[in-house]
Amino acid sequence: MANATVPGWRPVDSPYRERPLWTKLRGTMTTPLAPAADRPGARFGAHRVREPKGLLPQPAWQLDNSFETLWDNEIVVDVETLNIDAASFKQMEDASGGNPAGILELVRKNVEERGKQHNRVTNSGGMLLGVVRHVGSRVAPERAPKVGDRIATLASLTLTPLAIESFGQVRPASAQIDVRGRAVIADGAPFARLPPDLPEKLALAILDVAGAPIQVARRARPGDSVVILGAGGKSGSLCAVQARRSVGTTGRVIGVEAFARYADDLRGLAVCDAVLAHDATDALGLYEAVLAANEGREVDLSVCCVNVDGAELATILPVRDGGCAYFFSMSTSFTRCALGAEGVGKDVELIIGNGYARGHADWSLDVVRTEARLRSSFEERYG
Ligand code: NAP
C-alpha cells in the first residue's frame, strides 16, 4: 500500500534504511483474510513457529506472520499501536542515538526477520492495541471477543506473530509507536478489552505494566517497609501507590528515582515517605541511603522497576533476611540475582516479574482510576 493512500500517515526519514519504511512487508494487512473454514491450530500457537521447529513461540527465533491461512484457535487483530517494553525501547533509543527513525528501522528489521517484535538484545517485547478482525471457530466462547472490539494484548510481543505494513508516530515518553499492521492472539494468550472510561493510549500504557502492582498487593503487609527502584516510572509509580495502600500509615514506602522530573512527579503523588534521587545501579551507596531512610532497618520488600540493567544487587542488598526482592524489570539477569544474593549471604526470596496474574488488568486500571493524582500525572505523560 502506498503511504499516500493512508491519511495522516507519513514516511519517516531514516539514515539507516535502504528503502522507505512504509514499503510493504511480508504478510501485511493488505493480504486478504482467507474466507474459507479455519484450519486446526496447535496448542499455545506452536503451528506458528518457523524456526527452530519444536519450540513454543516465545523462545523461537522466527514465527510465521502470514495471514493466508486462518487457524481455528487464533484471534486476528488489525494493529494500531505498539507499546514497546521500556527496556527494549531504551536499548533501541540508545542504539539509534535517540533518533525516532532509527528506532522504527530497528523495529522494521526485527519484525521482518523474526515475524514478531522480539528485541534480540534485551529479549523483551511489549504489547499492542488493535481491533479484532477475525475470531477462530475454536476460540472458547467465554473468552472470544467480537469482531470490531478494541483490545490490548496482555501477552508479550516476543510471542505474538506480527506483520507491519506502515509506521506512524513514535512517542518516546510512552514507548508507543503507531503502526498499521496485523497480529495474532494465540491460543490461550491473555488480552483485555479497552475500558470505555480511560483514554486508549493511557489504558494501553497501564496495561503494559499490569503485572506489577498486583504483585505488590500480594506481598506487602500493613506495617511493612518497601523500597521501589525506578519508582517515578510507569510501573514504579503504580507500585508506589499500591505499596502505600498495602502498608498503611504504619508502614514505610521509599522511592528511588534518578530522573529529576519523575522524582518530582513521585513526590507529587504523596505516597512515599522518602524519595531518593539515587542511581539504582549503585548498590553500596543505595544500601546506605535506604537504611538511612528506613530508621536504620532493612526493608521487607524491594521492587525493581528500572529500565536499565545492573540494578540486581541494589535491589537485593537492602532486603532483610526472610524478605522479598521482586524483579519486574526486564533488564534483570537471573545469574546476577541468584549468585549475587548468595555472594552477600542474603536469604531472601527472589521473585521473577511474571507479566501475568489473574485479575491484573482490572487491578492496575483501578489503581489509576482511584488515585486522582496518579491519573492526572499519567494522562499528562501517556494519555
Ligand atoms: P519506565 O516508565 O521507563 O520506568 C523506569 C524508570 O526507572 C524511569 O523513571 C527511569 O528513569 C528510571 N531509571 C532508569 N535508570 C535508573 C537508575 N540507574 N537509577 C534510578 N532510576 C532509574 O519503565 P516501565 O514501563 O515502568 O518498565 C519498567 C521495567 O519493567 C522495564 O525494565 C520493563 O522492561 C519492565 N517490564 C516488565 C514487564 C513484565 O512482565 N515483567 C512488563 C512490562 C515492562 P529515565 O526515565 O531517566 O530512564
XYZ file of N, CA, C and O in Angstrom, residues 88-256:
676
model
N 13.415 -2.517 26.215
C 13.676 -2.659 24.783
C 13.731 -1.284 24.112
O 14.622 -0.998 23.308
N 12.764 -0.417 24.453
C 12.729 0.913 23.833
C 13.996 1.689 24.164
O 14.603 2.318 23.296
N 14.412 1.607 25.437
C 15.634 2.331 25.866
C 16.835 1.799 25.090
O 17.681 2.577 24.638
N 16.921 0.491 24.933
C 18.055 -0.092 24.200
C 18.047 0.405 22.746
O 19.087 0.793 22.208
N 16.865 0.433 22.123
C 16.798 0.868 20.719
C 17.062 2.372 20.599
O 17.682 2.826 19.644
N 16.591 3.121 21.600
C 16.866 4.570 21.631
C 18.377 4.804 21.694
O 18.933 5.600 20.936
N 19.044 4.090 22.598
C 20.492 4.239 22.748
C 21.215 3.822 21.463
O 22.127 4.495 20.991
N 20.764 2.700 20.875
C 21.437 2.176 19.682
C 21.251 3.094 18.481
O 22.074 3.084 17.566
N 20.187 3.894 18.469
C 19.938 4.758 17.309
C 20.211 6.216 17.637
O 19.766 7.114 16.907
N 20.922 6.468 18.735
C 21.279 7.832 19.103
C 20.056 8.699 19.362
O 20.096 9.913 19.143
N 18.967 8.085 19.805
C 17.760 8.855 20.128
C 16.955 9.273 18.908
O 15.980 10.018 19.033
N 17.328 8.784 17.735
C 16.628 9.162 16.507
C 15.394 8.270 16.315
O 15.530 7.058 16.120
N 14.171 8.847 16.339
C 12.967 8.014 16.214
C 12.968 7.156 14.947
O 12.513 6.016 14.964
N 13.498 7.735 13.855
C 13.525 6.956 12.608
C 14.426 5.738 12.750
O 14.155 4.677 12.173
N 15.502 5.887 13.522
C 16.394 4.746 13.763
C 15.682 3.664 14.560
O 15.873 2.465 14.326
N 14.831 4.080 15.505
C 14.064 3.112 16.302
C 13.095 2.344 15.386
O 13.001 1.120 15.441
N 12.417 3.103 14.518
C 11.475 2.444 13.600
C 12.203 1.437 12.713
O 11.694 0.353 12.418
N 13.399 1.815 12.292
C 14.152 0.921 11.417
C 14.512 -0.381 12.145
O 14.449 -1.472 11.567
N 14.880 -0.239 13.415
C 15.207 -1.449 14.193
C 13.965 -2.339 14.347
O 14.045 -3.564 14.216
N 12.821 -1.717 14.587
C 11.581 -2.494 14.731
C 11.241 -3.162 13.390
O 10.892 -4.345 13.336
N 11.360 -2.379 12.311
C 11.030 -2.935 10.992
C 11.876 -4.166 10.688
O 11.360 -5.217 10.306
N 13.193 -4.033 10.896
C 14.098 -5.150 10.600
C 13.766 -6.360 11.460
O 13.741 -7.491 10.996
N 13.533 -6.080 12.720
C 13.235 -7.138 13.670
C 11.997 -7.927 13.267
O 12.001 -9.158 13.224
N 10.922 -7.186 12.959
C 9.655 -7.844 12.622
C 9.784 -8.584 11.292
O 9.253 -9.677 11.117
N 10.529 -7.987 10.379
C 10.701 -8.630 9.078
C 11.482 -9.942 9.226
O 11.137 -10.956 8.634
N 12.510 -9.923 10.049
C 13.351 -11.122 10.192
C 12.721 -12.176 11.089
O 12.874 -13.367 10.861
N 12.042 -11.728 12.142
C 11.599 -12.692 13.147
C 10.093 -12.950 13.138
O 9.621 -13.858 13.812
N 9.324 -12.115 12.411
C 7.869 -12.303 12.406
C 7.240 -11.917 13.727
O 6.082 -12.253 14.010
N 7.980 -11.184 14.558
C 7.492 -10.724 15.866
C 8.437 -9.617 16.341
O 9.581 -9.541 15.878
N 7.974 -8.765 17.262
C 8.840 -7.713 17.804
C 9.531 -8.255 19.049
O 9.094 -8.045 20.175
N 10.596 -8.985 18.797
C 11.362 -9.624 19.869
C 12.760 -9.022 19.808
O 13.543 -9.360 18.925
N 13.030 -8.094 20.737
C 14.323 -7.407 20.746
C 15.430 -8.414 21.045
O 15.431 -9.057 22.095
N 16.376 -8.538 20.122
C 17.394 -9.599 20.285
C 18.454 -9.227 21.317
O 19.226 -10.078 21.718
N 18.495 -7.964 21.752
C 19.464 -7.568 22.778
C 18.849 -7.733 24.175
O 19.424 -8.387 25.047
N 17.675 -7.153 24.372
C 17.056 -7.240 25.705
C 16.185 -8.489 25.846
O 15.775 -8.834 26.953
N 15.875 -9.118 24.712
C 14.997 -10.293 24.714
C 13.594 -9.987 25.204
O 12.891 -10.889 25.650
N 13.199 -8.710 25.157
C 11.852 -8.361 25.606
C 11.038 -7.805 24.437
O 11.577 -7.550 23.354
N 9.727 -7.603 24.664
C 8.842 -7.225 23.563
C 7.991 -6.011 23.844
O 8.352 -4.890 23.512
N 6.850 -6.229 24.502
C 5.876 -5.166 24.729
C 4.499 -5.742 24.453
O 4.302 -6.966 24.549
N 3.534 -4.877 24.108
C 2.198 -5.367 23.768
C 1.590 -4.429 22.745
O 2.257 -3.503 22.273
N 0.346 -4.657 22.369
C -0.214 -3.850 21.283
C -1.689 -3.548 21.498
O -2.369 -4.214 22.278
N -2.133 -2.510 20.767
C -3.544 -2.119 20.751
C -4.059 -2.323 19.334
O -3.373 -1.990 18.367
N -5.248 -2.896 19.219
C -5.789 -3.097 17.876
C -7.270 -3.416 17.904
O -7.932 -3.382 18.955
N -7.781 -3.736 16.713
C -9.199 -4.024 16.523
C -9.342 -5.474 16.067
O -8.637 -5.906 15.149
N -10.235 -6.205 16.702
C -10.417 -7.614 16.347
C -10.996 -7.721 14.946
O -12.012 -7.089 14.620
N -10.330 -8.547 14.132
C -10.748 -8.685 12.730
C -11.383 -10.059 12.470
O -12.264 -10.198 11.647
N -10.914 -11.066 13.205
C -11.415 -12.427 12.983
C -11.262 -13.222 14.274
O -10.248 -13.094 14.964
N -12.248 -14.053 14.561
C -12.178 -14.915 15.753
C -12.314 -16.360 15.284
O -13.321 -16.732 14.660
N -11.297 -17.157 15.544
C -11.292 -18.550 15.107
C -12.464 -19.332 15.697
O -12.930 -19.037 16.806
N -12.882 -20.365 14.960
C -14.091 -21.102 15.351
C -13.896 -21.909 16.636
O -14.861 -22.308 17.278
N -12.652 -22.161 17.032
C -12.408 -22.975 18.235
C -11.963 -22.111 19.429
O -11.574 -22.649 20.471
N -12.009 -20.790 19.292
C -11.709 -19.929 20.454
C -12.858 -20.082 21.449
O -14.036 -19.978 21.064
N -12.518 -20.370 22.699
C -13.552 -20.641 23.706
C -14.533 -19.475 23.797
O -14.115 -18.313 23.886
N -15.860 -19.777 23.771
C -16.867 -18.699 23.746
C -16.730 -17.727 24.915
O -16.951 -16.530 24.757
N -16.338 -18.221 26.097
C -16.257 -17.323 27.256
C -15.114 -16.319 27.122
O -15.062 -15.316 27.828
N -14.189 -16.604 26.205
C -13.063 -15.690 26.051
C -13.115 -14.932 24.728
O -12.406 -13.925 24.552
N -13.987 -15.381 23.822
C -13.975 -14.823 22.465
C -14.450 -13.369 22.446
O -15.528 -13.057 22.963
N -13.668 -12.479 21.843
C -14.149 -11.109 21.656
C -15.054 -11.065 20.414
O -15.178 -12.058 19.714
N -15.640 -9.895 20.182
C -16.441 -9.732 18.958
C -15.585 -9.043 17.908
O -14.703 -8.238 18.251
N -15.843 -9.363 16.646
C -15.171 -8.636 15.574
C -15.502 -7.150 15.752
O -16.654 -6.791 15.984
N -14.468 -6.314 15.710
C -14.674 -4.874 15.912
C -14.316 -4.414 17.314
O -14.152 -3.211 17.550
N -14.191 -5.347 18.272
C -13.788 -4.956 19.635
C -12.393 -4.340 19.615
O -11.504 -4.818 18.902
N -12.213 -3.328 20.440
C -10.878 -2.732 20.573
C -10.211 -3.359 21.790
O -10.761 -3.342 22.893
N -9.049 -3.928 21.560
C -8.420 -4.720 22.625
C -6.919 -4.377 22.756
O -6.316 -3.816 21.846
N -6.380 -4.729 23.898
C -4.924 -4.661 24.114
C -4.469 -6.070 24.454
O -5.139 -6.772 25.221
N -3.360 -6.487 23.869
C -2.837 -7.810 24.218
C -2.175 -7.727 25.592
O -1.625 -6.689 25.969
N -2.239 -8.823 26.319
C -1.588 -8.880 27.631
C -0.485 -9.930 27.648
O 0.053 -10.256 28.702
N -0.182 -10.474 26.475
C 0.959 -11.384 26.340
C 2.017 -10.660 25.520
O 1.702 -9.795 24.700
N 3.255 -11.029 25.726
C 4.373 -10.285 25.154
C 4.411 -10.300 23.629
O 4.034 -11.288 22.986
N 4.913 -9.206 23.063
C 5.171 -9.180 21.617
C 6.237 -10.192 21.217
O 6.374 -10.516 20.044
N 6.997 -10.705 22.186
C 8.031 -11.694 21.846
C 7.421 -13.036 21.440
O 8.143 -13.916 20.984
N 6.100 -13.193 21.608
C 5.456 -14.439 21.198
C 4.270 -14.188 20.275
O 3.508 -15.102 19.959
N 4.107 -12.925 19.844
C 2.938 -12.535 19.059
C 3.286 -12.411 17.575
O 4.031 -11.500 17.197
N 2.774 -13.297 16.708
C 3.020 -13.130 15.272
C 2.534 -11.751 14.830
O 1.394 -11.368 15.126
N 3.388 -11.024 14.147
C 3.104 -9.615 13.826
C 3.670 -9.276 12.456
O 4.802 -9.643 12.130
N 2.868 -8.585 11.654
C 3.342 -8.047 10.376
C 3.014 -6.564 10.362
O 1.935 -6.161 10.811
N 3.952 -5.752 9.891
C 3.728 -4.306 9.882
C 3.764 -3.802 8.449
O 4.700 -4.083 7.702
N 2.723 -3.052 8.112
C 2.645 -2.511 6.757
C 3.234 -1.109 6.682
O 3.938 -0.765 5.736
N 2.942 -0.281 7.693
C 3.496 1.076 7.667
C 3.609 1.602 9.096
O 2.946 1.122 10.013
N 4.486 2.586 9.240
C 4.750 3.164 10.561
C 4.223 4.584 10.629
O 4.267 5.320 9.647
N 3.775 4.981 11.815
C 3.351 6.357 12.043
C 4.219 7.008 13.101
O 5.432 6.859 13.108
N 3.558 7.647 14.057
C 4.255 8.447 15.064
C 4.942 7.572 16.115
O 4.429 6.518 16.485
N 6.107 8.057 16.571
C 6.790 7.438 17.716
C 6.595 8.377 18.899
O 6.809 9.576 18.769
N 6.193 7.833 20.068
C 6.032 8.668 21.262
C 6.985 8.154 22.336
O 6.635 7.232 23.098
N 8.196 8.727 22.413
C 9.196 8.206 23.342
C 8.743 8.207 24.798
O 9.101 7.303 25.555
N 7.945 9.192 25.212
C 7.549 9.256 26.627
C 6.786 8.006 27.051
O 6.872 7.566 28.200
N 6.036 7.415 26.117
C 5.258 6.219 26.463
C 5.795 4.980 25.773
O 5.227 3.900 25.926
N 6.875 5.106 25.016
C 7.453 3.977 24.261
C 6.408 3.379 23.319
O 6.385 2.167 23.103
N 5.536 4.242 22.782
C 4.492 3.750 21.876
C 4.805 4.161 20.432
O 5.339 5.239 20.184
N 4.448 3.270 19.505
C 4.665 3.517 18.074
C 3.366 3.192 17.346
O 2.842 2.081 17.462
N 2.845 4.160 16.599
C 1.655 3.879 15.795
C 2.076 3.117 14.545
O 3.065 3.488 13.880
N 1.342 2.079 14.241
C 1.650 1.286 13.040
C 0.336 0.899 12.361
O -0.745 1.026 12.940
N 0.467 0.442 11.156
C -0.652 -0.247 10.514
C -0.160 -1.663 10.282
O 0.819 -1.874 9.561
N -0.768 -2.619 10.947
C -0.262 -3.975 10.835
C -1.305 -4.991 11.245
O -2.491 -4.668 11.402
N -0.851 -6.207 11.379
C -1.769 -7.302 11.742
C -1.041 -8.239 12.686
O 0.165 -8.475 12.529
N -1.783 -8.784 13.637
C -1.163 -9.665 14.630
C -2.126 -10.776 15.023
O -3.314 -10.734 14.693
N -1.575 -11.739 15.735
C -2.349 -12.904 16.171
C -2.337 -12.989 17.691
O -1.284 -12.841 18.308
N -3.503 -13.198 18.267
C -3.550 -13.583 19.686
C -3.694 -15.094 19.685
O -4.689 -15.643 19.217
N -2.656 -15.738 20.190
C -2.600 -17.198 20.096
C -3.514 -17.842 21.122
O -4.031 -17.189 22.038
N -3.650 -19.132 20.948
C -4.443 -19.973 21.825
C -4.122 -19.688 23.300
O -2.997 -19.901 23.739
N -5.074 -19.179 24.040
C -4.899 -19.002 25.484
C -4.186 -17.715 25.895
O -4.151 -17.395 27.081
N -3.611 -16.968 24.964
C -2.872 -15.756 25.350
C -3.852 -14.697 25.856
O -4.892 -14.463 25.232
N -3.545 -14.057 26.984
C -4.499 -13.096 27.542
C -4.565 -11.785 26.755
O -3.598 -11.377 26.125
N -5.724 -11.158 26.811
C -5.925 -9.828 26.226
C -7.010 -9.126 27.041
O -7.692 -9.776 27.840
N -7.146 -7.821 26.848
C -8.185 -7.084 27.583
C -8.935 -6.171 26.632
O -8.331 -5.597 25.718
N -10.244 -6.075 26.825
C -10.997 -5.072 26.070
C -10.651 -3.711 26.656
O -10.505 -3.582 27.875
N -10.518 -2.706 25.796
C -10.135 -1.386 26.307
C -11.293 -0.786 27.093
O -12.443 -0.841 26.644
N -11.007 -0.245 28.266
C -12.096 0.295 29.095
C -12.647 1.580 28.484
O -11.891 2.360 27.904
N -13.975 1.807 28.600
C -14.568 2.993 27.965
C -14.253 4.300 28.681
O -14.391 5.374 28.107
N -13.790 4.219 29.944
C -13.668 5.441 30.744
C -12.255 6.022 30.790
O -12.019 7.001 31.486
N -11.305 5.421 30.076
C -9.942 5.957 30.087
C -9.480 6.164 28.643
O -9.844 5.371 27.765
N -8.656 7.215 28.396
C -8.119 7.374 27.039
C -7.365 6.106 26.634
O -6.679 5.502 27.467
N -7.505 5.715 25.375
C -6.946 4.425 24.939
C -5.440 4.313 25.129
O -4.921 3.288 25.563
N -4.718 5.381 24.789
C -3.252 5.313 24.895
C -2.827 5.188 26.357
O -1.845 4.545 26.677
N -3.607 5.834 27.217
C -3.323 5.734 28.651
C -3.597 4.303 29.137
O -2.774 3.709 29.848
N -4.732 3.755 28.725
C -5.064 2.379 29.132
C -3.991 1.417 28.638
O -3.564 0.508 29.367
N -3.538 1.616 27.409
C -2.501 0.742 26.854
C -1.234 0.819 27.701
O -0.622 -0.199 28.031
N -0.861 2.046 28.078
C 0.340 2.233 28.897
C 0.194 1.519 30.239
O 1.129 0.857 30.706
N -0.951 1.622 30.843
C -1.158 0.970 32.153
C -1.135 -0.542 32.000
O -0.484 -1.258 32.771
N -1.823 -1.037 30.985
C -1.914 -2.496 30.808
C -0.551 -3.115 30.501
O -0.304 -4.271 30.819
N 0.329 -2.333 29.907
C 1.690 -2.832 29.624
C 2.380 -3.315 30.899
O 3.129 -4.281 30.870
N 2.123 -2.646 31.995
C 2.820 -2.989 33.251
C 1.844 -3.515 34.307
O 2.089 -3.418 35.509
N 0.738 -4.098 33.822
C -0.321 -4.533 34.741
C 0.152 -5.597 35.730
O -0.426 -5.756 36.802
N 1.221 -6.322 35.365
C 1.697 -7.385 36.256
C 2.323 -6.862 37.539
O 2.476 -7.629 38.505
N 2.672 -5.589 37.586
C 3.476 -5.102 38.714
C 2.689 -4.805 40.002
O 3.002 -5.377 41.054
N 1.690 -3.906 39.978
C 1.089 -3.507 41.260
C 0.388 -4.645 41.988
O 0.402 -4.688 43.228
N -0.187 -5.578 41.253
C -0.915 -6.670 41.920
C 0.054 -7.556 42.707
O -0.296 -8.118 43.746
N 1.295 -7.654 42.226
C 2.286 -8.459 42.959
C 2.687 -7.760 44.258
O 2.966 -8.416 45.265
N 2.719 -6.435 44.223
C 2.994 -5.683 45.456
C 1.838 -5.901 46.432
O 2.052 -6.142 47.624
N 0.609 -5.868 45.906
C -0.561 -6.084 46.768
C -0.520 -7.469 47.408
O -0.950 -7.655 48.550
N -0.003 -8.453 46.680
C 0.057 -9.814 47.224
C 1.117 -9.939 48.324
O 1.032 -10.818 49.165
N 2.143 -9.092 48.264
C 3.288 -9.311 49.156
C 3.423 -8.316 50.296
O 3.945 -8.662 51.354
N 3.022 -7.072 50.080
C 3.219 -6.051 51.119
C 2.099 -6.135 52.158
O 0.923 -6.232 51.808
N 2.474 -6.091 53.434
C 1.515 -6.212 54.539
C 1.492 -4.904 55.334
O 2.491 -4.166 55.317
N 0.410 -4.650 56.072
C 0.373 -3.439 56.897
C 1.592 -3.374 57.812
O 1.970 -4.372 58.429
N 2.222 -2.231 57.855
C 3.397 -2.025 58.707
C 4.716 -2.350 58.025
O 5.787 -2.030 58.568
N 4.676 -2.964 56.848
C 5.924 -3.316 56.136
C 6.646 -2.071 55.625
O 6.036 -1.016 55.407
N 7.942 -2.252 55.385
C 8.688 -1.205 54.668
C 9.028 -1.735 53.274
O 9.400 -2.897 53.104
N 8.852 -0.860 52.288
C 9.006 -1.248 50.881
C 9.889 -0.221 50.190
O 9.685 0.992 50.348
N 10.873 -0.696 49.409
C 11.631 0.223 48.560
C 11.351 -0.132 47.102
O 11.256 -1.317 46.753
N 11.188 0.907 46.278
C 10.903 0.691 44.852
C 11.971 1.410 44.036
O 12.155 2.630 44.180
N 12.682 0.678 43.202
C 13.724 1.259 42.350
C 13.085 1.617 40.999
O 12.398 0.780 40.391
N 13.312 2.840 40.533
C 12.621 3.317 39.329
C 11.191 3.700 39.664
O 10.286 3.554 38.848
N 11.003 4.239 40.872
C 9.651 4.466 41.405
C 8.904 5.609 40.725
O 7.692 5.754 40.921
N 9.607 6.431 39.939
C 8.905 7.518 39.256
C 8.448 7.127 37.865
O 7.739 7.876 37.193
N 8.851 5.933 37.398
C 8.429 5.470 36.067
C 7.010 4.928 36.121
O 6.296 5.090 37.122
N 6.619 4.275 35.035
C 5.226 3.831 34.901
C 4.893 2.729 35.907
O 4.000 2.891 36.744
N 5.618 1.618 35.825
C 5.325 0.525 36.763
C 5.695 0.941 38.177
O 5.005 0.581 39.139
N 6.780 1.728 38.318
C 7.223 2.150 39.643
C 6.184 2.997 40.344
O 5.916 2.816 41.543
N 5.551 3.922 39.619
C 4.529 4.785 40.245
C 3.329 3.961 40.688
O 2.766 4.177 41.770
N 2.922 3.009 39.832
C 1.800 2.139 40.210
C 2.147 1.339 41.465
O 1.312 1.177 42.370
N 3.389 0.843 41.504
C 3.809 0.056 42.674
C 3.876 0.925 43.923
O 3.540 0.469 45.022
N 4.311 2.180 43.757
C 4.412 3.066 44.916
C 3.021 3.342 45.505
O 2.822 3.294 46.727
N 2.063 3.612 44.619
C 0.694 3.859 45.097
C 0.152 2.603 45.780
O -0.438 2.665 46.877
N 0.364 1.453 45.134
C -0.127 0.202 45.711
C 0.548 -0.092 47.057
O -0.095 -0.523 48.015
N 1.861 0.166 47.121
C 2.601 -0.103 48.359
C 2.030 0.730 49.502
O 1.810 0.230 50.611
N 1.765 2.004 49.227
C 1.181 2.865 50.285
C -0.136 2.287 50.784
O -0.401 2.212 51.978
N -0.968 1.857 49.849
C -2.271 1.285 50.241
C -2.074 0.025 51.076
O -2.815 -0.220 52.022
N -1.084 -0.793 50.689
C -0.924 -2.095 51.350
C -0.265 -1.964 52.719
O -0.624 -2.686 53.648
N 0.725 -1.071 52.859
C 1.446 -0.995 54.138
C 0.750 -0.069 55.137
O 1.023 -0.130 56.330
N -0.128 0.795 54.621
C -0.884 1.682 55.508
C -0.013 2.754 56.137
O 1.136 2.966 55.752
N -0.578 3.406 57.155
C 0.118 4.545 57.758
C 1.274 4.097 58.659
O 2.163 4.876 58.974
N 1.261 2.832 59.087
C 2.336 2.369 59.977
C 3.541 1.847 59.188
O 4.593 1.586 59.771
N 3.384 1.648 57.883
C 4.498 1.161 57.061
C 5.285 2.305 56.454
O 4.972 3.480 56.673
N 6.316 1.941 55.700
C 7.124 2.972 55.030
C 7.288 2.618 53.565
O 7.527 1.449 53.225
N 7.197 3.634 52.714
C 7.421 3.456 51.278
C 8.557 4.391 50.872
O 8.492 5.599 51.118
N 9.594 3.785 50.286
C 10.767 4.571 49.860
C 10.902 4.426 48.349
O 10.981 3.306 47.824
N 10.899 5.545 47.661
C 11.018 5.523 46.199
C 12.416 5.946 45.786
O 12.973 6.897 46.337
N 12.977 5.229 44.810
C 14.291 5.589 44.258
C 14.072 5.964 42.802
O 13.538 5.168 42.025
